[in-house]
Amino acid sequence: MKQLEEIQHWYQGLQQRERQLVLAASAVIIITLLYLIIWEPIYKGVEEQTQKYQTQADILDWMQAAAVEVRTLKASGVTNRRTNSSQPVSLLVEKSTTTAGLKPYLRKLESTTDKGARITIDAASFDQVLLWLNTLQIQYGITVSSANLDRDDKAGAVNIRMTLNRN
């Protein structure tokens, strides 16, 4: 209480004009603190949640469109579209890794025969690799004859050494 009395005594000792200036400055400081402590964090939080919601809504839209496409493809009976089967496996693997977005992770590609190749992929997304292998089998008839997979330090990523062959 003593500090409050000292502040009141100090305030009473000011001239009228100085009192008005102190009140105006106090009001500005209080409004600024309210804005910085309460309003801005709430506004930023709402904006962030809105962006997250929009991102999730976009993903949902994409997934629903992809589901329709999958159903359409299944209904059309397209299961074994093999193309470019006369090209060497190593060439098809190189092309398909580029298309699948795995080219930056492809460390080694070695042709064993026209119908086989050995590859090494490091730190690639496991899901992305599975989709790529499925594409290789469906489009080119290339299958995995042997594989060694190790978990990478990055979440969801794997290091792979495998041998691919075309039947």
Short mmCIF file of C-alpha atoms in Angstrom, two decimals:
data_model
loop_
_atom_site.label_atom_id
_atom_site.label_comp_id
_atom_site.label_asym_id
_atom_site.label_seq_id
_atom_site.Cartn_x
_atom_site.Cartn_y
_atom_site.Cartn_z
CA MET A 1 0.00 0.00 0.00
CA LYS A 2 2.89 2.33 0.69
CA GLN A 3 3.98 2.22 -2.97
CA LEU A 4 0.46 3.10 -4.13
CA GLU A 5 0.40 6.06 -1.74
CA GLU A 6 3.77 7.22 -3.07
CA ILE A 7 2.49 7.04 -6.65
CA GLN A 8 -0.65 9.00 -5.70
CA HIS A 9 1.44 11.61 -3.91
CA TRP A 10 3.72 11.90 -6.94
CA TYR A 11 0.70 12.19 -9.25
CA GLN A 12 -0.94 14.88 -7.08
CA GLY A 13 2.30 16.86 -7.24
CA LEU A 14 2.13 17.11 -11.03
CA GLN A 15 0.65 20.07 -12.87
CA GLN A 16 -2.69 19.60 -14.67
CA ARG A 17 -1.05 19.32 -18.08
CA GLU A 18 1.46 16.70 -16.85
CA ARG A 19 -1.39 14.68 -15.30
CA GLN A 20 -3.19 14.59 -18.64
CA LEU A 21 0.01 13.48 -20.37
CA VAL A 22 0.56 10.68 -17.80
CA LEU A 23 -3.07 9.51 -18.21
CA ALA A 24 -2.79 9.50 -22.01
CA ALA A 25 0.52 7.60 -21.90
CA SER A 26 -0.94 5.10 -19.43
CA ALA A 27 -3.95 4.52 -21.68
CA VAL A 28 -1.70 3.95 -24.71
CA ILE A 29 0.48 1.50 -22.75
CA ILE A 30 -2.55 -0.42 -21.43
CA ILE A 31 -4.13 -0.64 -24.90
CA THR A 32 -0.82 -1.78 -26.41
CA LEU A 33 -0.36 -4.45 -23.73
CA LEU A 34 -3.92 -5.71 -24.19
CA TYR A 35 -3.34 -5.94 -27.92
CA LEU A 36 0.01 -7.73 -27.60
CA ILE A 37 -0.95 -10.07 -24.77
CA ILE A 38 -4.55 -10.93 -25.66
CA TRP A 39 -5.70 -9.95 -29.15
CA GLU A 40 -2.67 -10.79 -31.31
CA PRO A 41 -2.10 -14.37 -29.99
CA ILE A 42 -5.80 -15.15 -30.37
CA TYR A 43 -5.87 -13.74 -33.90
CA LYS A 44 -2.73 -15.64 -34.93
CA GLY A 45 -4.08 -18.87 -33.42
CA VAL A 46 -7.36 -18.54 -35.29
CA GLU A 47 -5.53 -17.77 -38.53
CA GLU A 48 -3.23 -20.78 -38.07
CA GLN A 49 -6.13 -23.12 -37.36
CA THR A 50 -7.97 -21.79 -40.41
CA GLN A 51 -4.95 -22.55 -42.58
CA LYS A 52 -4.65 -26.06 -41.10
CA TYR A 53 -8.33 -26.67 -41.73
CA GLN A 54 -8.03 -25.49 -45.34
CA THR A 55 -5.03 -27.75 -45.91
CA GLN A 56 -6.91 -30.74 -44.51
CA ALA A 57 -9.96 -29.87 -46.62
CA ASP A 58 -7.75 -29.74 -49.74
CA ILE A 59 -6.26 -33.13 -48.89
CA LEU A 60 -9.74 -34.57 -48.37
CA ASP A 61 -10.87 -33.22 -51.76
CA TRP A 62 -7.83 -34.74 -53.43
CA MET A 63 -8.38 -38.10 -51.71
CA GLN A 64 -12.03 -38.18 -52.73
CA ALA A 65 -11.10 -37.41 -56.34
CA ALA A 66 -8.41 -40.09 -56.24
CA ALA A 67 -10.90 -42.60 -54.83
CA VAL A 68 -13.28 -41.90 -57.70
CA GLU A 69 -10.42 -42.39 -60.16
CA VAL A 70 -9.40 -45.67 -58.52
CA ARG A 71 -12.97 -46.96 -58.68
CA THR A 72 -13.20 -45.94 -62.34
CA LEU A 73 -9.94 -47.70 -63.19
CA LYS A 74 -10.97 -50.83 -61.31
CA ALA A 75 -14.31 -50.86 -63.08
CA SER A 76 -12.66 -50.48 -66.48
CA GLY A 77 -10.68 -53.67 -65.85
CA VAL A 78 -7.31 -52.07 -66.53
CA THR A 79 -4.96 -54.15 -64.41
CA ASN A 80 -1.99 -55.14 -66.53
CA ARG A 81 -0.98 -52.29 -68.81
CA ARG A 82 2.49 -53.35 -69.80
CA THR A 83 4.33 -50.97 -72.08
CA ASN A 84 7.91 -50.51 -73.23
CA SER A 85 8.63 -54.13 -72.37
CA SER A 86 11.43 -54.29 -74.95
CA GLN A 87 13.52 -51.61 -73.21
CA PRO A 88 16.18 -52.62 -70.66
CA VAL A 89 15.02 -52.78 -67.06
CA SER A 90 17.66 -50.26 -65.95
CA LEU A 91 16.32 -47.67 -68.41
CA LEU A 92 12.73 -48.23 -67.29
CA VAL A 93 13.79 -48.00 -63.64
CA GLU A 94 15.61 -44.72 -64.27
CA LYS A 95 12.63 -43.22 -66.11
CA SER A 96 10.13 -44.39 -63.52
CA THR A 97 12.14 -43.10 -60.55
CA THR A 98 12.12 -39.67 -62.15
CA THR A 99 8.36 -39.84 -62.68
CA ALA A 100 7.76 -41.12 -59.13
CA GLY A 101 9.93 -38.41 -57.58
CA LEU A 102 12.49 -40.92 -56.32
CA LYS A 103 15.37 -39.83 -58.58
CA PRO A 104 17.07 -37.72 -55.83
CA TYR A 105 17.15 -40.81 -53.58
CA LEU A 106 18.51 -43.22 -56.21
CA ARG A 107 22.15 -43.78 -55.24
CA LYS A 108 23.08 -46.69 -57.47
CA LEU A 109 21.59 -48.27 -60.57
CA GLU A 110 23.39 -51.23 -62.05
CA SER A 111 22.18 -53.30 -64.99
CA THR A 112 22.62 -57.05 -64.51
CA THR A 113 21.02 -58.04 -67.83
CA ASP A 114 18.44 -56.54 -70.17
CA LYS A 115 15.84 -58.10 -67.90
CA GLY A 116 17.39 -57.19 -64.53
CA ALA A 117 18.93 -54.43 -62.45
CA ARG A 118 20.30 -53.81 -58.98
CA ILE A 119 19.45 -50.54 -57.29
CA THR A 120 20.19 -48.68 -54.08
CA ILE A 121 17.79 -46.06 -52.76
CA ASP A 122 18.60 -44.03 -49.63
CA ALA A 123 16.28 -42.06 -47.31
CA ALA A 124 13.20 -42.34 -49.54
CA SER A 125 9.61 -42.35 -48.33
CA PHE A 126 8.45 -45.94 -47.78
CA ASP A 127 4.98 -45.17 -49.12
CA GLN A 128 6.43 -43.53 -52.22
CA VAL A 129 8.66 -46.56 -52.87
CA LEU A 130 5.70 -48.94 -52.57
CA LEU A 131 3.70 -46.91 -55.07
CA TRP A 132 6.68 -46.86 -57.43
CA LEU A 133 7.16 -50.65 -57.18
CA ASN A 134 3.47 -51.16 -57.87
CA THR A 135 3.76 -48.96 -60.97
CA LEU A 136 6.80 -50.93 -62.14
CA GLN A 137 4.91 -54.18 -61.87
CA ILE A 138 1.69 -52.97 -63.47
CA GLN A 139 3.17 -50.95 -66.32
CA TYR A 140 6.34 -52.87 -67.14
CA GLY A 141 6.01 -56.31 -65.55
CA ILE A 142 9.07 -55.65 -63.37
CA THR A 143 9.09 -57.36 -59.98
CA VAL A 144 11.39 -57.46 -56.99
CA SER A 145 13.40 -60.68 -56.82
CA SER A 146 15.33 -59.76 -53.66
CA ALA A 147 15.32 -56.78 -51.32
CA ASN A 148 16.98 -55.49 -48.20
CA LEU A 149 15.20 -52.63 -46.42
CA ASP A 150 16.54 -50.67 -43.47
CA ARG A 151 14.77 -47.96 -41.51
CA ASP A 152 16.31 -44.52 -42.04
CA ASP A 153 16.78 -41.91 -39.30
CA LYS A 154 14.11 -39.77 -40.94
CA ALA A 155 10.56 -40.79 -39.99
CA GLY A 156 8.81 -42.84 -42.67
CA ALA A 157 11.97 -43.20 -44.76
CA VAL A 158 13.88 -46.35 -45.73
CA ASN A 159 17.18 -47.35 -47.28
CA ILE A 160 16.74 -50.08 -49.89
CA ARG A 161 18.98 -52.40 -51.84
CA MET A 162 17.08 -54.60 -54.25
CA THR A 163 17.26 -56.61 -57.40
CA LEU A 164 14.54 -56.12 -60.00
CA ASN A 165 13.70 -58.52 -62.82
CA ARG A 166 11.22 -58.59 -65.66
CA ASN A 167 9.46 -61.91 -66.17
#
